[in-house]
Short mmCIF file of C-alpha atoms in Angstrom, two decimals:
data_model
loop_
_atom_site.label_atom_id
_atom_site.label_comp_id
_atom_site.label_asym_id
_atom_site.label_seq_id
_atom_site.Cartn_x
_atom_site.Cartn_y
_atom_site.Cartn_z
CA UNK A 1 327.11 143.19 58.61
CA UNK A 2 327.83 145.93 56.15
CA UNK A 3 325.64 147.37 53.36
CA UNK A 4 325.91 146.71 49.94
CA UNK A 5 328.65 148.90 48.32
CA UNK A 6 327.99 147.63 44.75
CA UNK A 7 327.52 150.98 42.81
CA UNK A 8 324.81 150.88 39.77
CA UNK A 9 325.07 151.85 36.21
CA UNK A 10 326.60 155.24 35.67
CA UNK A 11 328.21 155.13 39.58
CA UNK A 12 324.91 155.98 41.15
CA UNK A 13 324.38 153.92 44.29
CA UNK A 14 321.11 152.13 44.85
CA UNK A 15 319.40 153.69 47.87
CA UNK A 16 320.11 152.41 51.45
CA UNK A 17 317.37 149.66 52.42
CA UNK A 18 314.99 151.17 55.20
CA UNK A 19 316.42 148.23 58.06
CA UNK A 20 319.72 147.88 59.09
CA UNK A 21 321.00 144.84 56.85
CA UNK A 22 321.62 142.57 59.51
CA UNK A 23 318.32 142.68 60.24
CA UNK A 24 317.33 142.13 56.25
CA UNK A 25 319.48 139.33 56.63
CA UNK A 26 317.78 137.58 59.33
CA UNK A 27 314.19 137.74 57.01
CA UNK A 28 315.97 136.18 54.11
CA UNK A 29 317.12 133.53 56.37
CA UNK A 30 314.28 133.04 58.41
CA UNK A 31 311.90 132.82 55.30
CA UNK A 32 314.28 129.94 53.39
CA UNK A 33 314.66 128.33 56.11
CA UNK A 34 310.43 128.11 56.42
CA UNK A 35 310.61 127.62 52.63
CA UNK A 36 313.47 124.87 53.31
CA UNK A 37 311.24 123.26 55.90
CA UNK A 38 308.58 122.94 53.49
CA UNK A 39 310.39 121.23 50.88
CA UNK A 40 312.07 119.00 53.19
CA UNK A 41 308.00 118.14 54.35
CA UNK A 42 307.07 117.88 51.07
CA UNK A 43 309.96 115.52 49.64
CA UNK A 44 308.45 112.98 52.23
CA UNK A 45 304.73 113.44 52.98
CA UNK A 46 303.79 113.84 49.26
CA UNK A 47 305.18 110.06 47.91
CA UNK A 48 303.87 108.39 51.40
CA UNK A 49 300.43 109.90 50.78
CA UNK A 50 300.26 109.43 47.01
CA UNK A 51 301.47 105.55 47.89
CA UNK A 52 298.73 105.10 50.65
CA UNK A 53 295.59 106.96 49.05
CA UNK A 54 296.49 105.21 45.09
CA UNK A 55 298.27 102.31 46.44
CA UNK A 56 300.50 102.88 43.78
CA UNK A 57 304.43 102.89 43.67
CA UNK A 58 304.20 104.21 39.90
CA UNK A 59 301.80 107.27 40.72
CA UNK A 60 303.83 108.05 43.69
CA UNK A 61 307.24 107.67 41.47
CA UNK A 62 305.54 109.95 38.38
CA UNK A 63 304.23 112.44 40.48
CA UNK A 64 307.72 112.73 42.38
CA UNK A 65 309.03 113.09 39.28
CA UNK A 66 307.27 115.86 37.76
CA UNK A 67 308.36 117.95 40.60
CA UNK A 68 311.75 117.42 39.74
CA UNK A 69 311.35 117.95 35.49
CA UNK A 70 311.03 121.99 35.54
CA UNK A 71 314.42 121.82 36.87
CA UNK A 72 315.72 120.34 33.62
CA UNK A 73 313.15 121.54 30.98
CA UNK A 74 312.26 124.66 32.12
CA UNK A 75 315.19 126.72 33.84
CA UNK A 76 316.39 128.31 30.96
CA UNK A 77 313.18 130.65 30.57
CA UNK A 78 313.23 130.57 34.56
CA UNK A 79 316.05 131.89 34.64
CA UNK A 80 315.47 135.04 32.14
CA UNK A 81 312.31 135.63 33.87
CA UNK A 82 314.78 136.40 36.96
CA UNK A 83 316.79 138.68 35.18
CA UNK A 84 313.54 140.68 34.13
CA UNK A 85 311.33 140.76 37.04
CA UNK A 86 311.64 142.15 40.56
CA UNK A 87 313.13 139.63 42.55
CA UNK A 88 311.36 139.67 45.76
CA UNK A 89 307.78 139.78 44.53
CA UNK A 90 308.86 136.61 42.65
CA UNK A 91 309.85 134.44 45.46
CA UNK A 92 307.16 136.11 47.35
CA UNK A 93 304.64 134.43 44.41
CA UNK A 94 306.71 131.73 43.94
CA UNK A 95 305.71 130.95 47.70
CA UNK A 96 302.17 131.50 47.71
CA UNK A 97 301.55 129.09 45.20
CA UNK A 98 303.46 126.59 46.60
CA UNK A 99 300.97 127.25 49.44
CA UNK A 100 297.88 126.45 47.38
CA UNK A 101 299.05 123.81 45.31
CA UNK A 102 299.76 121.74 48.41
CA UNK A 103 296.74 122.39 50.02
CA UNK A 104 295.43 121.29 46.76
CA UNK A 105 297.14 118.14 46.84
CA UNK A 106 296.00 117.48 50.51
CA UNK A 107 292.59 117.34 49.32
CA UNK A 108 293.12 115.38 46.35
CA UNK A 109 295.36 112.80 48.40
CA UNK A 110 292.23 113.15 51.38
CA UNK A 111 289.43 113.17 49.53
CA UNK A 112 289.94 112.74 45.68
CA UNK A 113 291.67 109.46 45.83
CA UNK A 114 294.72 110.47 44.68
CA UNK A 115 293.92 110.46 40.98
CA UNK A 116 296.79 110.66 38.85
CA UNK A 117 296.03 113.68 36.25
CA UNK A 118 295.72 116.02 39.27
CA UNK A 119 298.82 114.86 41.58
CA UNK A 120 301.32 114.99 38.26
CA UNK A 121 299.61 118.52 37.56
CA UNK A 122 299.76 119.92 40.76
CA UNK A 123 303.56 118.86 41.16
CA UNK A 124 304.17 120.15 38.25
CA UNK A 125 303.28 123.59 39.65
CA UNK A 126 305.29 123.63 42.49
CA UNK A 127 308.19 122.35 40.70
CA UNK A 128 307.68 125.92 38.65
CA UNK A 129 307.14 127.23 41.95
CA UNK A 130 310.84 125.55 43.31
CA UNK A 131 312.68 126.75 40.21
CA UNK A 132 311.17 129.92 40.63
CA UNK A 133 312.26 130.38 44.08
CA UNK A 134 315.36 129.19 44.41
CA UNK A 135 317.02 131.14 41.27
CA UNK A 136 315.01 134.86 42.54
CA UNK A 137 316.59 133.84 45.68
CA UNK A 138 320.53 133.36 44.57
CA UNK A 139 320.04 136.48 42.37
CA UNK A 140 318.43 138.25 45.43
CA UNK A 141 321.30 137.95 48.40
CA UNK A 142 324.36 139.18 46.64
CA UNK A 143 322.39 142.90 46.37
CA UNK A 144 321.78 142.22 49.88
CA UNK A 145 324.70 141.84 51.55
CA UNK A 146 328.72 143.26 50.94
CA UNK A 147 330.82 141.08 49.02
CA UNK A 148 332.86 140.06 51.71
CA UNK A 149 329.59 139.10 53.82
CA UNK A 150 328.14 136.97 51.01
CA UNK A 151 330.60 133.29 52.47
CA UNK A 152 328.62 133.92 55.39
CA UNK A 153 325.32 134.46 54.54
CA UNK A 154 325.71 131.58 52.53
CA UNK A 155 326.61 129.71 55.36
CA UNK A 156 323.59 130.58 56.94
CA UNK A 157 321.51 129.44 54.07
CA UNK A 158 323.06 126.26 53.63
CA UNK A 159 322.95 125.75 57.63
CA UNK A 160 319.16 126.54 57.38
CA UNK A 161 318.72 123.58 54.73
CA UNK A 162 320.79 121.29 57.06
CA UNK A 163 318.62 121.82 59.83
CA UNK A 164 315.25 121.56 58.14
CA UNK A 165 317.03 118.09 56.54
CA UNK A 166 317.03 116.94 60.15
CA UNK A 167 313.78 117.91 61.12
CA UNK A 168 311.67 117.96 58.17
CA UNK A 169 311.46 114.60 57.22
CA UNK A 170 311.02 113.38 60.88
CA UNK A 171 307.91 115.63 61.39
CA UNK A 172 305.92 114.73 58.13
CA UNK A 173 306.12 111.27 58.57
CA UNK A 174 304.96 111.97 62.62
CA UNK A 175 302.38 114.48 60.74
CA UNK A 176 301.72 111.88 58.19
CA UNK A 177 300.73 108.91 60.71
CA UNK A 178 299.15 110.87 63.77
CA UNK A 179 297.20 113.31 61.70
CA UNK A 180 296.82 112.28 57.93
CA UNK A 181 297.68 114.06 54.59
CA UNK A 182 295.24 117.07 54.84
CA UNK A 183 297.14 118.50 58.46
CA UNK A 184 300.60 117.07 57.37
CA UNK A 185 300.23 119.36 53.90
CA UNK A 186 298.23 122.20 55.71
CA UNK A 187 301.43 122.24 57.56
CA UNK A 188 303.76 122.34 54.67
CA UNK A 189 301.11 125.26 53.23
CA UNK A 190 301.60 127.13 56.72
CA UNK A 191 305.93 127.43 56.14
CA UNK A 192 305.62 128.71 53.30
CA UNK A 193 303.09 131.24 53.77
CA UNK A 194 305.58 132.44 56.84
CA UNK A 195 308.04 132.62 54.26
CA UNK A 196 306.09 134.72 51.89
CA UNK A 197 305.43 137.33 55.26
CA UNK A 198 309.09 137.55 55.91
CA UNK A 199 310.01 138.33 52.13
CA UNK A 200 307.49 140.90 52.09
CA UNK A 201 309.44 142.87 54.46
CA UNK A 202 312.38 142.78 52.30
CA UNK A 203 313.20 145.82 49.69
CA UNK A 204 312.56 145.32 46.17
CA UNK A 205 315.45 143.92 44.06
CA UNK A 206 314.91 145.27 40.64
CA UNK A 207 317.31 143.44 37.79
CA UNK A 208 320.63 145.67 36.29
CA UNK A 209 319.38 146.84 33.04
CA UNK A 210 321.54 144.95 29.54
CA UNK A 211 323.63 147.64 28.34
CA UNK A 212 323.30 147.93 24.21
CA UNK A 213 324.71 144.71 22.15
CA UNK A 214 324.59 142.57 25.07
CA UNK A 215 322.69 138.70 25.13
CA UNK A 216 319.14 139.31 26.31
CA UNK A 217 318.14 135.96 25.20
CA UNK A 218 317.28 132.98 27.48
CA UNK A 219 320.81 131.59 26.60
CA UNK A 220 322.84 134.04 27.52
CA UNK A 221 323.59 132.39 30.75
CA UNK A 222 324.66 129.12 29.20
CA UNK A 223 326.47 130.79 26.65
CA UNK A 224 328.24 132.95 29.29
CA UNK A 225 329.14 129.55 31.34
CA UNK A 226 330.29 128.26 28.12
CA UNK A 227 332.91 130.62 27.14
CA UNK A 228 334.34 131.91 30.62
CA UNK A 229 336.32 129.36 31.86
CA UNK A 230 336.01 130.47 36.12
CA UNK A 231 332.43 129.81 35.22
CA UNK A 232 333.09 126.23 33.47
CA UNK A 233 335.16 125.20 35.66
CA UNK A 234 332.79 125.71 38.37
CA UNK A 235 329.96 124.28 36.93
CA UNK A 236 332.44 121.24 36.82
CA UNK A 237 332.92 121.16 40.77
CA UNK A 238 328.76 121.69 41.07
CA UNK A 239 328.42 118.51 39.02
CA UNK A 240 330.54 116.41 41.06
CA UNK A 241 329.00 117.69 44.33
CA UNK A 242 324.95 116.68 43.09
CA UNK A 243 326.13 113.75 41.18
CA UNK A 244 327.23 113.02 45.12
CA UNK A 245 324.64 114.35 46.72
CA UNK A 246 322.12 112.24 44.76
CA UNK A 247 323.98 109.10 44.98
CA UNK A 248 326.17 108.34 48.17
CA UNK A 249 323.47 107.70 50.75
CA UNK A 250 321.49 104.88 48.47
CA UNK A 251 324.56 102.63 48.26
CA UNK A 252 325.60 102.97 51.88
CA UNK A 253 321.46 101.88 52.77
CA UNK A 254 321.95 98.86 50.65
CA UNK A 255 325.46 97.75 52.13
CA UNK A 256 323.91 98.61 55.50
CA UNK A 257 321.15 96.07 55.04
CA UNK A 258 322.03 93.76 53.02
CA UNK A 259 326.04 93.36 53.37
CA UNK A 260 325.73 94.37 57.39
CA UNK A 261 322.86 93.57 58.08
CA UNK A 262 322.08 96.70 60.13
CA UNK A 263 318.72 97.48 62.03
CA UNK A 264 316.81 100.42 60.58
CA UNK A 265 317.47 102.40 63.26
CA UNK A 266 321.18 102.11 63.31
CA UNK A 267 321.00 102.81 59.42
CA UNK A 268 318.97 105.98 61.05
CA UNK A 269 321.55 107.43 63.05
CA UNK A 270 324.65 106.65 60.71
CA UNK A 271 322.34 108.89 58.39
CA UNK A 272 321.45 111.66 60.06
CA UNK A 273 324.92 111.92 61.05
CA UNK A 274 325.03 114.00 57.80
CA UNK A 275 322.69 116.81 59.41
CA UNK A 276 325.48 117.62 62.08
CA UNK A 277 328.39 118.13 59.16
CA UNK A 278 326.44 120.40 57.70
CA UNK A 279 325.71 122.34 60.92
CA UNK A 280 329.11 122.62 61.40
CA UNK A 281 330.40 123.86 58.14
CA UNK A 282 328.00 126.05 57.35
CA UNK A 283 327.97 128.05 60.67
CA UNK A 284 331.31 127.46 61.77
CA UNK A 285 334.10 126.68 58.88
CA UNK A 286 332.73 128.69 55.97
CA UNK A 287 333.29 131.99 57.65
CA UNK A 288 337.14 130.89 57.41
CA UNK A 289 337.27 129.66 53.96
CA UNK A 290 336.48 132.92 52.05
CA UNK A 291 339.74 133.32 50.03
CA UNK A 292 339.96 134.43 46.24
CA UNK A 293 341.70 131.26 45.95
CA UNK A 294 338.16 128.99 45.32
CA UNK A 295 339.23 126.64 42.62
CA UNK A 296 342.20 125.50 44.97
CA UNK A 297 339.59 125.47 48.12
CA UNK A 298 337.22 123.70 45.69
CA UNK A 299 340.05 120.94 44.70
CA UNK A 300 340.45 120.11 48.39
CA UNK A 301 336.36 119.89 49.51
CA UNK A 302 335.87 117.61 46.65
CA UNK A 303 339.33 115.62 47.52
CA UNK A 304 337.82 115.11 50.78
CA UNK A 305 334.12 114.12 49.54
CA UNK A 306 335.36 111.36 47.36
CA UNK A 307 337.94 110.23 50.26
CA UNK A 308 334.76 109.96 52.50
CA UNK A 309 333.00 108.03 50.31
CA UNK A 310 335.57 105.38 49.90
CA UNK A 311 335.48 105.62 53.42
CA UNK A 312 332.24 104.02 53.21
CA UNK A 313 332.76 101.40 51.47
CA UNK A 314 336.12 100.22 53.80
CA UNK A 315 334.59 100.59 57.62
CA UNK A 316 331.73 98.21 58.53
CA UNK A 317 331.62 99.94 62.62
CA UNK A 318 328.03 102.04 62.86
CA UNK A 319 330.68 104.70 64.74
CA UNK A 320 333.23 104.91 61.92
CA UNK A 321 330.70 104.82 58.88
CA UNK A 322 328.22 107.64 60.87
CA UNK A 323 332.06 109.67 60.93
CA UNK A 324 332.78 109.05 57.32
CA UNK A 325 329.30 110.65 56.80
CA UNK A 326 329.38 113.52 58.74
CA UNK A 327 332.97 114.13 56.97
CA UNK A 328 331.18 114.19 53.76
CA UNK A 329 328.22 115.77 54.09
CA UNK A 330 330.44 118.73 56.02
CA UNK A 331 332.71 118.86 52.85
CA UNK A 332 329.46 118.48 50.47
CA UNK A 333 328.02 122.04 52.54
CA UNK A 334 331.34 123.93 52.36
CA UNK A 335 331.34 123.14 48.83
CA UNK A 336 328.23 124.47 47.90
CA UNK A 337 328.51 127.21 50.00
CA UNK A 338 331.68 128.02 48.11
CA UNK A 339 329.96 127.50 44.51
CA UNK A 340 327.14 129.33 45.70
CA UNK A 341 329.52 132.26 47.01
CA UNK A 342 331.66 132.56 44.15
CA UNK A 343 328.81 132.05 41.42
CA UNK A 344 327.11 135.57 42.79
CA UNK A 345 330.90 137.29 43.04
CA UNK A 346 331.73 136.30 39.16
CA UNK A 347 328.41 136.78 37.19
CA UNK A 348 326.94 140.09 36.50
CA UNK A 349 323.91 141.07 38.01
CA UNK A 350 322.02 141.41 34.36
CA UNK A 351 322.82 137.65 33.50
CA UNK A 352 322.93 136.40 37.45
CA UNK A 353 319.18 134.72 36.85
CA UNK A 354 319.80 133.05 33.84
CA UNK A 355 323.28 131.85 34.69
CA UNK A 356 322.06 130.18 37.95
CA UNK A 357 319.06 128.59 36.03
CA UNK A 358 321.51 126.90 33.25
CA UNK A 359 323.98 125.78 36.03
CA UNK A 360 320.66 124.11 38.10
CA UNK A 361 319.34 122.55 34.89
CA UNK A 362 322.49 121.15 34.51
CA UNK A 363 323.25 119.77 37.70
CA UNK A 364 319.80 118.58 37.86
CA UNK A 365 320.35 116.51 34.45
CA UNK A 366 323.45 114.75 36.70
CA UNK A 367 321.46 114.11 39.64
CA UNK A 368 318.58 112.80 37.47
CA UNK A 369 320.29 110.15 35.39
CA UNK A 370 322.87 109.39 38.44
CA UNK A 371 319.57 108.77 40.91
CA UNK A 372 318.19 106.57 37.92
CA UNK A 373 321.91 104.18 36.91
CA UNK A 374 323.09 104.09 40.55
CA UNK A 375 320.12 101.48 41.36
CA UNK A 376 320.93 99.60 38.32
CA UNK A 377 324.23 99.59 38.76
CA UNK A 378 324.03 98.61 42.60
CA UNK A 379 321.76 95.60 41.20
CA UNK A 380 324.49 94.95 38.52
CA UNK A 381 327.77 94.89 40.94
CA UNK A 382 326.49 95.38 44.38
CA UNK A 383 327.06 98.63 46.76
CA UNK A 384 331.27 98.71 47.68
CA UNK A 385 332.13 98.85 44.05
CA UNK A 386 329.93 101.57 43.02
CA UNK A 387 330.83 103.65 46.57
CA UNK A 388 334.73 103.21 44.90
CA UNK A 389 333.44 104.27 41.36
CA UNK A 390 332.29 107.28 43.53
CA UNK A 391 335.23 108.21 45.13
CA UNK A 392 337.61 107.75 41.81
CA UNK A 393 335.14 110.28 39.98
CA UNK A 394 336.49 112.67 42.16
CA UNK A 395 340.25 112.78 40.57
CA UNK A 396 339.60 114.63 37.39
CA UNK A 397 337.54 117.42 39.07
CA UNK A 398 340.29 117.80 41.32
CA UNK A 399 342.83 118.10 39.01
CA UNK A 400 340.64 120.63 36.74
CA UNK A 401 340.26 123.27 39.86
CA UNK A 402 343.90 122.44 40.83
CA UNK A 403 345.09 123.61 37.94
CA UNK A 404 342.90 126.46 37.81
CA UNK A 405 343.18 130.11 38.72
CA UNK A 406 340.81 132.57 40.19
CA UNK A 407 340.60 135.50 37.32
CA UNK A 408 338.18 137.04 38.47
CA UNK A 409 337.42 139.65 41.26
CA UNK A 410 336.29 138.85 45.06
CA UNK A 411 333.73 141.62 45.54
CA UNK A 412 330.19 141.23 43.23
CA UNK A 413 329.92 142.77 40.06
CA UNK A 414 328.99 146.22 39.94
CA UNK A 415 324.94 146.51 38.90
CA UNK A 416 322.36 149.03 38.08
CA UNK A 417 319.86 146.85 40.89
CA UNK A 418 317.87 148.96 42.51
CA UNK A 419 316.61 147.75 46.05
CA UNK A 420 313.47 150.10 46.91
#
């Protein structure tokens, strides 16, 4: 892949990083991948420990949720902290707490019987840890790659999360049962302490300085989303794709059991049908969708993700429903690869932090209060109709990027980063 050719401030290019950037490349990867891993660990092995140490559904349920709240409350400020701190040593941080705090939580699930107060503390912490992450690391690629590189290396980010969704769950609960909480989280600790080794061998990725009158306040990112419309408009798209992602599988796990009466394992394998569209968008179709034409590309991902979810509610055949969710899970990864892309091509490099941090704590408001209604509402009028509620959502984001058009350019916005 090509270097960078984004110039800084004042045409002065940032200097060349010391390894070729292919090989930069492959330590990003490699390290979210471990990070990836982790999470995927975590989002399993932490509720079935909580549950079996407190015997509690509502301490497993509150501590779960605390995780999740910094993503709503607090990316705003996580986001300006991006935009004024090197990016590198933050993820790098970001990852060795992540380490403690679960090895913290190990003992407290082992040995401290799982007493509330510390559990919704401690996942509090790593859910400062996640936000942290996550928004140093979308700031972080675009001033590591060339602009026309950044669909792919996306890609490869969003393949890594599809593979650790296929094997991280399956290993913490094998961790979980043969070994107990202390080696499943001592495991968890382990990824992302390899992921904190591999960023270290990164260059630093020092924020573009504000030039004079510009927003240096936490809401400069929201207010930027606000009144550019590329950037509305794709936070639009983003919406639609969590409000999916958090939604689709509990309604086709109901209908399975209750309207098909489906063995777990079949439900299993229609499932994890999901991991292999993924795979194949991410490291096969994304590298052919990179056109300055998103909003159009956009229309059509999302056509196809509510089509595959009415898809589920028509077949009842294991064969045809596991299709339908490969389908959509394929078109849910090409979408976000293609938010992900064009987010880091449109926003400026001084704003980048804070613009990703409003657009998360927005689409995790969606995917909180759709996770929360779609039970009720699947209790209220069973599983089809709410799969077709789905799938007719769909139509006005559709139309709103179909009638949109790219302003804006392909390539990143120039910055004043400096990678050292």
């Amino acid at each position: 892949m090509a270097e960078s050719t984004a110039q800084g401030a004042g045409g002065v290019t940032p200097p060349a990083p010391a390894a070729p950037t292919h090989t930069l490349l492959r330590y990003f990867i490699g390290a979210r991948a471990l990070s990836i891993v982790g999470d995927r660990v975590a989002d399993v092995a932490l509720p079935l420990a909580v549950l079996a140490a407190s015997g509690s559904a509502f301490t497993a349920g509150l501590v779960g949720a605390a995780g999740q709240l910094p993503q709503v409350i607090g990316a705003l400020h996580v986001g300006a902290l991006v935009d004024r701190r090197e990016r590198r040593s933050l993820m790098v941080a970001a990852d060795i707490v992540r380490a403690v705090a679960f090895v913290a939580i190990g003992l407290e699930a082992a040995f401290g019987g799982a007493r509330l107060i510390p559990l919704v503390l401690l996942s509090l912490l790593t859910g400062i840890a996640d936000a942290v992450f996550n928004t140093a690391a979308g700031s972080y690629i675009p001033r590591l790659v060339s602009g026309q590189d950044l669909m792919r290396a996306n890609g490869y980010v969003e393949g890594s999360d599809a593979a650790a969704t296929l094997a991280g769950p399956a290993a913490a609960g094998w961790l979980l049962q043969a070994f107990g909480p202390m080696i499943a989280f001592a495991t968890n600790t382990v990824s992302f302490l390899g992921s904190a080794l591999l960023l270290a061998r990164l260059p630093k990725n020092k924020p573009s300085a504000e030039g004079p009158g510009e927003d240096e306040s936490v809401l400069a990112g929201l207010r930027l989303i606000r009144r550019d419309r590329a950037q509305t408009v794709l936070l639009a798209g983003a919406c639609y794709m969590h409000l999916l992602a958090a939604t689709a599988f509990l309604p086709l796990m109901v209908r399975a059991e209750k309207e098909l009466d489906f063995a777990p394992s079949t439900t299993g394998l229609i499932v994890s049908a999901a991991g292999i569209g993924g795979l194949v968008s991410s490291f096969v179709l994304a590298r052919y969708c990179d056109t300055p034409r998103w909003p159009k590309l956009l229309a059509s991902v999302l056509a196809v993700n509510g089509g595959a979810v009415g898809l589920l509610a028509l077949f009842d055949a294991p064969l045809w429903l596991a299709t339908a969710v490969l389908v959509l899970d394929g078109a849910s990864a090409l979408a976000f690869i293609v938010v992900a892309t064009t987010r880091q091509r449109i926003t400026p490099d001084a704003v980048r932090g804070r613009v990703l941090a409003a657009s998360s704590a927005a689409t995790a408001t969606v995917r909180l209060v759709a996770t929360v209604s779609t039970g009720a509402l699947i209790d209220l009028v069973g599983p089809r109709p709410v799969m077709v509620v789905l799938a007719a959502l769909a139509l006005p984001f559709v139309l709103l990027l179909a009638m949109s058009r790219s302003t804006h350019p392909t390539e990143p916005h120039s910055a004043a980063t400096e990678m050292t």
